[in-house]
Amino acid sequence: MNRDNRLFPPPPARDRLDRDLNIRDDLIGRLLPQARQVVIRRRQAFRERRQAHRERYERVQVDGDMLRLYKANGQGRAFGPKGFAGDRLGCGIKFDVEGTHGRPASTVSAFFTHNGKELGTVQVPLPPEGLFPAVGMHSEGEVVRLLLEVEWCQEDDSLMMIDSCEEEWSRLHDVRVNGAILEYTGQGKSIVDVGLAQARYPLTPTHHYFEIEIVDPGENCYIAIGLTRKDYPKHRHPGWNKGSIAYHADDGKIFVGSGVGDAFGPRCHTGDIMGCGIIFPRDYSLDSEGESDKSSPDDPQGHPKKKEGQNQLEELVDMYGGNDSSSDSEDDEWFQHDEENGIQVQVFFTRNGKCLGRRDVRIPKGGFFPTVGMLSSEEKVRVDLRPLTG
């Protein structure tokens, strides 16, 4: 062996480069699959965290016979009664929780309502970008009306005594007023226990329409919306006596000055909005208020026979209608004078914004007054006397 190492010269630079590249390729070949797995796991974890972050909200969904609350998973819990057509579901946030050290709160109280009543609250994380209103639907034909700019007060409407709006009503019989809410306070045990609320001012071409929303149907939903003459009997449902017309929620019938109604529209339930209005002639002007003829009643002779399609309430009206102080037969004289001189108008009724039909009637002297009737315990409606003008 040569001490000068002449037999073993150092490898050229090119060979050293090839050797380094082979070592690198060998390392990459062994480490690349592991690196790829690490990258895949990190990406998957990132996606899961982002999805979980997006799903940090509460949602309420109709499921079976009740409302269920879902919190970022597919397993809901019982939360409230089932919803039907006309029901109002609400969702909001109570921004009354302060964070620590002056920082914003990391959680908020999300609450849900059903027809104006709070169902409950749940603490949910508050993402930096906030929580956004969302509506989900799953079946063909589902339609909802979305109201984004609404205000809701936690206090019960029946407890809000500020501005009771009693000045809007000229007569209140067995009806209590709390703001826009009318609540039946009568006994609801017989046909003469009608609760009546008559507005102070009649409908005019400027204010020609009003609405009620059924907040609580009570025991039987004997709720009626209509128009009555100024001196209408206080313990008679709107529509039962001459000088009145009304749409009744319990059977969907229209009553025009008679205790027997005609099929007109669907029955109404909690959350349904019933409306009543007048289509006035162009040259209409309200007559000056005068004294209406009032006749004292006489007891009727015999009871009328039941007519086809009558319900139990109509039977009671026919059977006991003569016991009140202003039955149909006794105000015929009053109405005959009005039929000859009254101006003919069209009265129309609506349910949840859809017109159900019209009836031609003659407007009484002094005008037609918005009237609400109730007859069973715990009935409650919300009234809007001027939803439309012009």
GROMACS .gro file of C-alpha atoms in nm:
model
  390
    1MET     CA    1   0.000   0.000   0.000
    2ASN     CA    2   0.134   0.335  -0.093
    3ARG     CA    3   0.173   0.571   0.201
    4ASP     CA    4   0.101   0.865  -0.023
    5ASN     CA    5  -0.239   0.709  -0.078
    6ARG     CA    6  -0.188   0.720  -0.446
    7LEU     CA    7  -0.383   0.403  -0.499
    8PHE     CA    8  -0.690   0.553  -0.324
    9PRO     CA    9  -0.745   0.902  -0.455
   10PRO     CA   10  -1.034   1.104  -0.307
   11PRO     CA   11  -1.361   1.079  -0.495
   12PRO     CA   12  -1.426   1.360  -0.736
   13ALA     CA   13  -1.677   1.636  -0.646
   14ARG     CA   14  -1.934   1.491  -0.885
   15ASP     CA   15  -1.935   1.156  -0.705
   16ARG     CA   16  -1.973   1.328  -0.370
   17LEU     CA   17  -2.276   1.520  -0.500
   18ASP     CA   18  -2.440   1.203  -0.626
   19ARG     CA   19  -2.380   1.036  -0.293
   20ASP     CA   20  -2.539   1.325  -0.103
   21LEU     CA   21  -2.838   1.323  -0.333
   22ASN     CA   22  -2.886   0.951  -0.282
   23ILE     CA   23  -2.876   0.995   0.094
   24ARG     CA   24  -3.132   1.277   0.072
   25ASP     CA   25  -3.362   1.078  -0.153
   26ASP     CA   26  -3.336   0.783   0.082
   27LEU     CA   27  -3.431   1.001   0.380
   28ILE     CA   28  -3.719   1.164   0.190
   29GLY     CA   29  -3.843   0.825   0.080
   30ARG     CA   30  -3.857   0.706   0.439
   31LEU     CA   31  -3.984   1.026   0.601
   32LEU     CA   32  -4.223   1.161   0.338
   33PRO     CA   33  -4.514   0.925   0.416
   34GLN     CA   34  -4.488   1.015   0.782
   35ALA     CA   35  -4.471   1.385   0.697
   36ARG     CA   36  -4.772   1.351   0.474
   37GLN     CA   37  -4.968   1.183   0.753
   38VAL     CA   38  -4.875   1.461   0.992
   39VAL     CA   39  -4.990   1.724   0.748
   40ILE     CA   40  -5.316   1.536   0.682
   41ARG     CA   41  -5.384   1.498   1.054
   42ARG     CA   42  -5.318   1.864   1.117
   43ARG     CA   43  -5.546   1.968   0.835
   44GLN     CA   44  -5.821   1.736   0.958
   45ALA     CA   45  -5.788   1.870   1.310
   46PHE     CA   46  -5.807   2.224   1.175
   47ARG     CA   47  -6.123   2.145   0.979
   48GLU     CA   48  -6.282   1.985   1.286
   49ARG     CA   49  -6.199   2.284   1.502
   50ARG     CA   50  -6.339   2.522   1.242
   51GLN     CA   51  -6.657   2.316   1.202
   52ALA     CA   52  -6.703   2.296   1.578
   53HIS     CA   53  -6.649   2.668   1.595
   54ARG     CA   54  -6.917   2.729   1.335
   55GLU     CA   55  -7.161   2.496   1.507
   56ARG     CA   56  -7.147   2.674   1.840
   57TYR     CA   57  -7.505   2.794   1.827
   58GLU     CA   58  -7.846   2.680   1.947
   59ARG     CA   59  -8.127   2.592   1.713
   60VAL     CA   60  -8.489   2.502   1.776
   61GLN     CA   61  -8.669   2.253   1.556
   62VAL     CA   62  -9.016   2.102   1.536
   63ASP     CA   63  -8.986   1.731   1.603
   64GLY     CA   64  -9.280   1.505   1.678
   65ASP     CA   65  -9.522   1.654   1.932
   66MET     CA   66  -9.291   1.913   2.080
   67LEU     CA   67  -9.018   2.165   2.011
   68ARG     CA   68  -8.669   2.027   2.061
   69LEU     CA   69  -8.347   2.212   2.135
   70TYR     CA   70  -8.032   2.111   1.948
   71LYS     CA   71  -7.688   2.223   2.061
   72ALA     CA   72  -7.417   2.152   1.804
   73ASN     CA   73  -7.523   1.790   1.762
   74GLY     CA   74  -7.805   1.578   1.625
   75GLN     CA   75  -7.949   1.483   1.963
   76GLY     CA   76  -8.220   1.726   2.070
   77ARG     CA   77  -8.401   1.757   2.400
   78ALA     CA   78  -8.762   1.847   2.480
   79PHE     CA   79  -8.795   2.222   2.495
   80GLY     CA   80  -9.152   2.339   2.424
   81PRO     CA   81  -9.489   2.266   2.262
   82LYS     CA   82  -9.523   2.170   1.897
   83GLY     CA   83  -9.563   2.449   1.645
   84PHE     CA   84  -9.848   2.485   1.397
   85ALA     CA   85  -9.934   2.713   1.108
   86GLY     CA   86  -9.958   3.067   1.236
   87ASP     CA   87  -9.731   3.012   1.538
   88ARG     CA   88  -9.447   3.254   1.594
   89LEU     CA   89  -9.104   3.121   1.689
   90GLY     CA   90  -8.849   3.369   1.811
   91CYS     CA   91  -8.480   3.363   1.895
   92GLY     CA   92  -8.264   3.625   2.062
   93ILE     CA   93  -7.958   3.694   2.274
   94LYS     CA   94  -7.940   3.860   2.613
   95PHE     CA   95  -7.628   4.076   2.609
   96ASP     CA   96  -7.625   4.133   2.981
   97VAL     CA   97  -7.325   3.921   3.084
   98GLU     CA   98  -7.000   4.112   3.145
   99GLY     CA   99  -6.660   3.954   3.097
  100THR     CA  100  -6.369   3.958   3.336
  101HIS     CA  101  -6.096   4.224   3.348
  102GLY     CA  102  -6.298   4.448   3.120
  103ARG     CA  103  -6.292   4.201   2.834
  104PRO     CA  104  -6.610   4.103   2.644
  105ALA     CA  105  -6.800   3.800   2.770
  106SER     CA  106  -6.708   3.470   2.608
  107THR     CA  107  -7.063   3.333   2.646
  108VAL     CA  108  -7.413   3.477   2.610
  109SER     CA  109  -7.764   3.366   2.697
  110ALA     CA  110  -7.960   3.258   2.390
  111PHE     CA  111  -8.335   3.243   2.441
  112PHE     CA  112  -8.630   3.117   2.236
  113THR     CA  113  -8.995   3.221   2.234
  114HIS     CA  114  -9.318   3.059   2.119
  115ASN     CA  115  -9.604   3.298   2.043
  116GLY     CA  116  -9.446   3.568   2.258
  117LYS     CA  117  -9.372   3.348   2.559
  118GLU     CA  118  -9.016   3.266   2.655
  119LEU     CA  119  -8.943   2.893   2.651
  120GLY     CA  120  -8.602   2.909   2.816
  121THR     CA  121  -8.241   3.021   2.786
  122VAL     CA  122  -7.914   2.841   2.721
  123GLN     CA  123  -7.556   2.961   2.764
  124VAL     CA  124  -7.364   2.940   2.437
  125PRO     CA  125  -7.010   3.044   2.337
  126LEU     CA  126  -6.987   3.378   2.161
  127PRO     CA  127  -6.758   3.355   1.855
  128PRO     CA  128  -6.544   3.660   1.771
  129GLU     CA  129  -6.749   3.723   1.456
  130GLY     CA  130  -7.078   3.696   1.647
  131LEU     CA  131  -7.390   3.480   1.611
  132PHE     CA  132  -7.606   3.517   1.301
  133PRO     CA  133  -7.985   3.454   1.260
  134ALA     CA  134  -8.053   3.131   1.072
  135VAL     CA  135  -8.364   2.947   0.954
  136GLY     CA  136  -8.371   2.585   0.841
  137MET     CA  137  -8.638   2.398   0.647
  138HIS     CA  138  -8.649   2.037   0.539
  139SER     CA  139  -8.981   1.951   0.371
  140GLU     CA  140  -9.122   2.057   0.037
  141GLY     CA  141  -9.374   2.339   0.053
  142GLU     CA  142  -9.255   2.483   0.385
  143VAL     CA  143  -9.298   2.861   0.399
  144VAL     CA  144  -9.216   3.100   0.683
  145ARG     CA  145  -9.239   3.475   0.726
  146LEU     CA  146  -8.910   3.616   0.857
  147LEU     CA  147  -8.900   3.929   1.074
  148LEU     CA  148  -8.547   4.039   1.154
  149GLU     CA  149  -8.612   4.382   1.303
  150VAL     CA  150  -8.843   4.309   1.594
  151GLU     CA  151  -8.830   4.392   1.962
  152TRP     CA  152  -8.931   4.158   2.240
  153CYS     CA  153  -8.983   4.242   2.605
  154GLN     CA  154  -8.924   3.980   2.869
  155GLU     CA  155  -9.216   4.101   3.077
  156ASP     CA  156  -9.550   3.930   3.019
  157ASP     CA  157  -9.794   4.142   2.823
  158SER     CA  158 -10.057   4.092   3.092
  159LEU     CA  159  -9.824   4.260   3.346
  160MET     CA  160  -9.744   4.565   3.136
  161MET     CA  161  -9.978   4.822   3.288
  162ILE     CA  162  -9.804   5.128   3.143
  163ASP     CA  163 -10.027   5.291   2.880
  164SER     CA  164 -10.318   5.049   2.916
  165CYS     CA  165 -10.485   5.194   2.600
  166GLU     CA  166 -10.825   5.198   2.769
  167GLU     CA  167 -10.895   5.531   2.599
  168GLU     CA  168 -10.913   5.341   2.268
  169TRP     CA  169 -11.228   5.163   2.384
  170SER     CA  170 -11.568   5.314   2.449
  171ARG     CA  171 -11.717   5.002   2.612
  172LEU     CA  172 -11.554   4.712   2.792
  173HIS     CA  173 -11.780   4.444   2.933
  174ASP     CA  174 -11.611   4.150   3.107
  175VAL     CA  175 -11.290   4.239   2.926
  176ARG     CA  176 -10.968   4.370   3.078
  177VAL     CA  177 -10.724   4.586   2.880
  178ASN     CA  178 -10.347   4.562   2.932
  179GLY     CA  179 -10.170   4.754   2.662
  180ALA     CA  180 -10.265   4.594   2.332
  181ILE     CA  181 -10.398   4.282   2.506
  182LEU     CA  182 -10.767   4.214   2.565
  183GLU     CA  183 -10.835   3.943   2.821
  184TYR     CA  184 -11.173   3.785   2.893
  185THR     CA  185 -11.275   3.816   3.260
  186GLY     CA  186 -11.630   3.682   3.251
  187GLN     CA  187 -11.759   3.354   3.389
  188GLY     CA  188 -11.798   3.187   3.050
  189LYS     CA  189 -12.070   2.954   3.176
  190SER     CA  190 -12.375   3.066   2.976
  191ILE     CA  191 -12.471   3.237   2.655
  192VAL     CA  192 -12.518   3.573   2.832
  193ASP     CA  193 -12.161   3.579   2.966
  194VAL     CA  194 -12.024   3.739   2.650
  195GLY     CA  195 -11.731   3.973   2.698
  196LEU     CA  196 -11.745   4.267   2.456
  197ALA     CA  197 -11.490   4.533   2.366
  198GLN     CA  198 -11.609   4.809   2.134
  199ALA     CA  199 -11.368   5.071   2.001
  200ARG     CA  200 -11.427   5.437   2.072
  201TYR     CA  201 -11.417   5.543   1.706
  202PRO     CA  202 -11.580   5.385   1.399
  203LEU     CA  203 -11.393   5.276   1.090
  204THR     CA  204 -11.342   5.546   0.830
  205PRO     CA  205 -11.185   5.563   0.484
  206THR     CA  206 -10.862   5.668   0.660
  207HIS     CA  207 -10.867   5.396   0.926
  208HIS     CA  208 -11.063   5.124   0.752
  209TYR     CA  209 -10.913   4.800   0.888
  210PHE     CA  210 -10.812   4.638   1.219
  211GLU     CA  211 -10.669   4.306   1.335
  212ILE     CA  212 -10.653   4.077   1.635
  213GLU     CA  213 -10.404   3.800   1.710
  214ILE     CA  214 -10.516   3.503   1.918
  215VAL     CA  215 -10.270   3.492   2.207
  216ASP     CA  216 -10.463   3.234   2.409
  217PRO     CA  217 -10.772   3.054   2.271
  218GLY     CA  218 -10.892   2.975   2.621
  219GLU     CA  219 -11.125   2.685   2.681
  220ASN     CA  220 -11.327   2.694   2.357
  221CYS     CA  221 -11.187   2.978   2.143
  222TYR     CA  222 -11.524   3.155   2.133
  223ILE     CA  223 -11.352   3.462   1.991
  224ALA     CA  224 -11.515   3.691   1.733
  225ILE     CA  225 -11.396   3.992   1.536
  226GLY     CA  226 -11.640   4.223   1.366
  227LEU     CA  227 -11.823   4.551   1.340
  228THR     CA  228 -12.121   4.668   1.545
  229ARG     CA  229 -12.347   4.970   1.573
  230LYS     CA  230 -12.270   5.214   1.853
  231ASP     CA  231 -12.545   5.096   2.092
  232TYR     CA  232 -12.489   4.724   2.032
  233PRO     CA  233 -12.592   4.502   2.330
  234LYS     CA  234 -12.292   4.450   2.555
  235HIS     CA  235 -12.364   4.083   2.630
  236ARG     CA  236 -12.419   3.968   2.272
  237HIS     CA  237 -12.146   3.831   2.047
  238PRO     CA  238 -12.070   4.049   1.741
  239GLY     CA  239 -12.278   3.929   1.449
  240TRP     CA  240 -12.565   3.786   1.653
  241ASN     CA  241 -12.783   4.098   1.649
  242LYS     CA  242 -12.896   4.341   1.381
  243GLY     CA  243 -12.649   4.612   1.303
  244SER     CA  244 -12.346   4.384   1.328
  245ILE     CA  245 -12.130   4.147   1.128
  246ALA     CA  246 -11.853   3.921   1.257
  247TYR     CA  247 -11.620   3.632   1.180
  248HIS     CA  248 -11.603   3.369   1.457
  249ALA     CA  249 -11.284   3.178   1.533
  250ASP     CA  250 -11.435   2.864   1.685
  251ASP     CA  251 -11.620   2.748   1.372
  252GLY     CA  252 -11.497   2.981   1.093
  253LYS     CA  253 -11.848   3.107   1.023
  254ILE     CA  254 -11.967   3.457   0.942
  255PHE     CA  255 -12.262   3.601   1.132
  256VAL     CA  256 -12.458   3.891   0.981
  257GLY     CA  257 -12.721   4.015   1.223
  258SER     CA  258 -12.831   3.663   1.312
  259GLY     CA  259 -12.756   3.391   1.564
  260VAL     CA  260 -12.710   3.146   1.277
  261GLY     CA  261 -12.386   3.171   1.084
  262ASP     CA  262 -12.282   3.071   0.733
  263ALA     CA  263 -11.968   2.880   0.635
  264PHE     CA  264 -11.704   3.139   0.551
  265GLY     CA  265 -11.345   3.047   0.637
  266PRO     CA  266 -11.123   2.813   0.838
  267ARG     CA  267 -11.121   2.790   1.214
  268CYS     CA  268 -10.861   2.996   1.393
  269HIS     CA  269 -10.612   2.891   1.658
  270THR     CA  270 -10.329   3.028   1.869
  271GLY     CA  271 -10.116   3.272   1.673
  272ASP     CA  272 -10.368   3.325   1.393
  273ILE     CA  273 -10.430   3.686   1.296
  274MET     CA  274 -10.790   3.776   1.214
  275GLY     CA  275 -10.866   4.100   1.033
  276CYS     CA  276 -11.177   4.302   0.949
  277GLY     CA  277 -11.219   4.602   0.725
  278ILE     CA  278 -11.455   4.808   0.511
  279ILE     CA  279 -11.433   4.904   0.144
  280PHE     CA  280 -11.597   5.247   0.144
  281PRO     CA  281 -11.750   5.427  -0.155
  282ARG     CA  282 -11.542   5.714  -0.287
  283ASP     CA  283 -11.798   5.974  -0.180
  284TYR     CA  284 -11.851   5.831   0.169
  285SER     CA  285 -11.869   6.066   0.468
  286LEU     CA  286 -11.952   5.960   0.822
  287ASP     CA  287 -12.301   6.064   0.934
  288SER     CA  288 -12.328   6.272   1.244
  289GLU     CA  289 -12.381   6.067   1.554
  290GLY     CA  290 -12.745   6.065   1.654
  291GLU     CA  291 -12.972   5.888   1.894
  292SER     CA  292 -13.044   5.535   1.781
  293ASP     CA  293 -13.383   5.390   1.837
  294LYS     CA  294 -13.381   5.147   2.128
  295SER     CA  295 -13.672   4.917   2.180
  296SER     CA  296 -13.752   4.732   2.499
  297PRO     CA  297 -13.768   4.357   2.454
  298ASP     CA  298 -14.054   4.119   2.488
  299ASP     CA  299 -14.013   3.749   2.556
  300PRO     CA  300 -14.023   3.543   2.237
  301GLN     CA  301 -14.293   3.295   2.170
  302GLY     CA  302 -14.144   2.945   2.140
  303HIS     CA  303 -13.797   2.834   2.036
  304PRO     CA  304 -13.671   2.817   1.680
  305LYS     CA  305 -13.592   2.485   1.523
  306LYS     CA  306 -13.232   2.381   1.478
  307LYS     CA  307 -13.101   2.460   1.131
  308GLU     CA  308 -12.869   2.239   0.935
  309GLY     CA  309 -12.503   2.300   1.014
  310GLN     CA  310 -12.563   2.469   1.349
  311ASN     CA  311 -12.307   2.410   1.621
  312GLN     CA  312 -12.369   2.394   1.994
  313LEU     CA  313 -12.309   2.765   2.044
  314GLU     CA  314 -12.556   2.857   1.768
  315GLU     CA  315 -12.820   2.630   1.923
  316LEU     CA  316 -12.780   2.813   2.252
  317VAL     CA  317 -12.812   3.148   2.077
  318ASP     CA  318 -13.140   3.042   1.916
  319MET     CA  319 -13.271   2.884   2.234
  320TYR     CA  320 -13.186   3.159   2.480
  321GLY     CA  321 -13.142   3.460   2.255
  322GLY     CA  322 -13.474   3.609   2.368
  323ASN     CA  323 -13.360   3.639   2.727
  324ASP     CA  324 -13.127   3.933   2.661
  325SER     CA  325 -13.227   4.295   2.645
  326SER     CA  326 -13.186   4.340   2.270
  327SER     CA  327 -13.259   4.022   2.074
  328ASP     CA  328 -13.281   3.995   1.697
  329SER     CA  329 -13.659   4.017   1.686
  330GLU     CA  330 -13.663   4.330   1.904
  331ASP     CA  331 -13.420   4.541   1.701
  332ASP     CA  332 -13.590   4.475   1.368
  333GLU     CA  333 -13.760   4.815   1.394
  334TRP     CA  334 -13.423   4.984   1.444
  335PHE     CA  335 -13.265   4.802   1.155
  336GLN     CA  336 -13.552   4.856   0.909
  337HIS     CA  337 -13.495   5.230   0.931
  338ASP     CA  338 -13.124   5.180   0.878
  339GLU     CA  339 -13.172   4.947   0.581
  340GLU     CA  340 -13.367   5.216   0.402
  341ASN     CA  341 -13.122   5.499   0.470
  342GLY     CA  342 -12.785   5.335   0.531
  343ILE     CA  343 -12.506   5.347   0.276
  344GLN     CA  344 -12.404   5.010   0.133
  345VAL     CA  345 -12.044   4.908   0.188
  346GLN     CA  346 -11.840   4.591   0.156
  347VAL     CA  347 -11.710   4.435   0.475
  348PHE     CA  348 -11.420   4.193   0.433
  349PHE     CA  349 -11.237   3.957   0.668
  350THR     CA  350 -10.884   3.820   0.658
  351ARG     CA  351 -10.693   3.537   0.822
  352ASN     CA  352 -10.314   3.557   0.841
  353GLY     CA  353 -10.305   3.821   0.571
  354LYS     CA  354 -10.531   3.642   0.321
  355CYS     CA  355 -10.874   3.778   0.236
  356LEU     CA  356 -11.148   3.523   0.304
  357GLY     CA  357 -11.437   3.705   0.138
  358ARG     CA  358 -11.668   4.003   0.141
  359ARG     CA  359 -12.026   4.080   0.238
  360ASP     CA  360 -12.245   4.369   0.124
  361VAL     CA  361 -12.408   4.542   0.421
  362ARG     CA  362 -12.558   4.880   0.496
  363ILE     CA  363 -12.361   5.086   0.742
  364PRO     CA  364 -12.561   5.198   1.048
  365LYS     CA  365 -12.613   5.557   1.153
  366GLY     CA  366 -12.302   5.673   1.333
  367GLY     CA  367 -12.081   5.415   1.162
  368PHE     CA  368 -11.948   5.065   1.222
  369PHE     CA  369 -11.730   5.026   1.532
  370PRO     CA  370 -11.450   4.768   1.562
  371THR     CA  371 -11.563   4.507   1.812
  372VAL     CA  372 -11.413   4.198   1.972
  373GLY     CA  373 -11.620   3.933   2.148
  374MET     CA  374 -11.508   3.651   2.381
  375LEU     CA  375 -11.700   3.385   2.569
  376SER     CA  376 -11.475   3.124   2.731
  377SER     CA  377 -11.231   3.145   3.019
  378GLU     CA  378 -10.870   3.254   2.970
  379GLU     CA  379 -10.924   3.388   2.619
  380LYS     CA  380 -10.673   3.655   2.526
  381VAL     CA  381 -10.613   3.852   2.205
  382ARG     CA  382 -10.371   4.121   2.091
  383VAL     CA  383 -10.540   4.410   1.907
  384ASP     CA  384 -10.407   4.648   1.644
  385LEU     CA  385 -10.674   4.904   1.563
  386ARG     CA  386 -10.472   5.082   1.294
  387PRO     CA  387 -10.241   4.844   1.107
  388LEU     CA  388 -10.329   5.014   0.777
  389THR     CA  389 -10.412   5.372   0.689
  390GLY     CA  390 -10.496   5.557   0.373
   0.00000   0.00000   0.00000
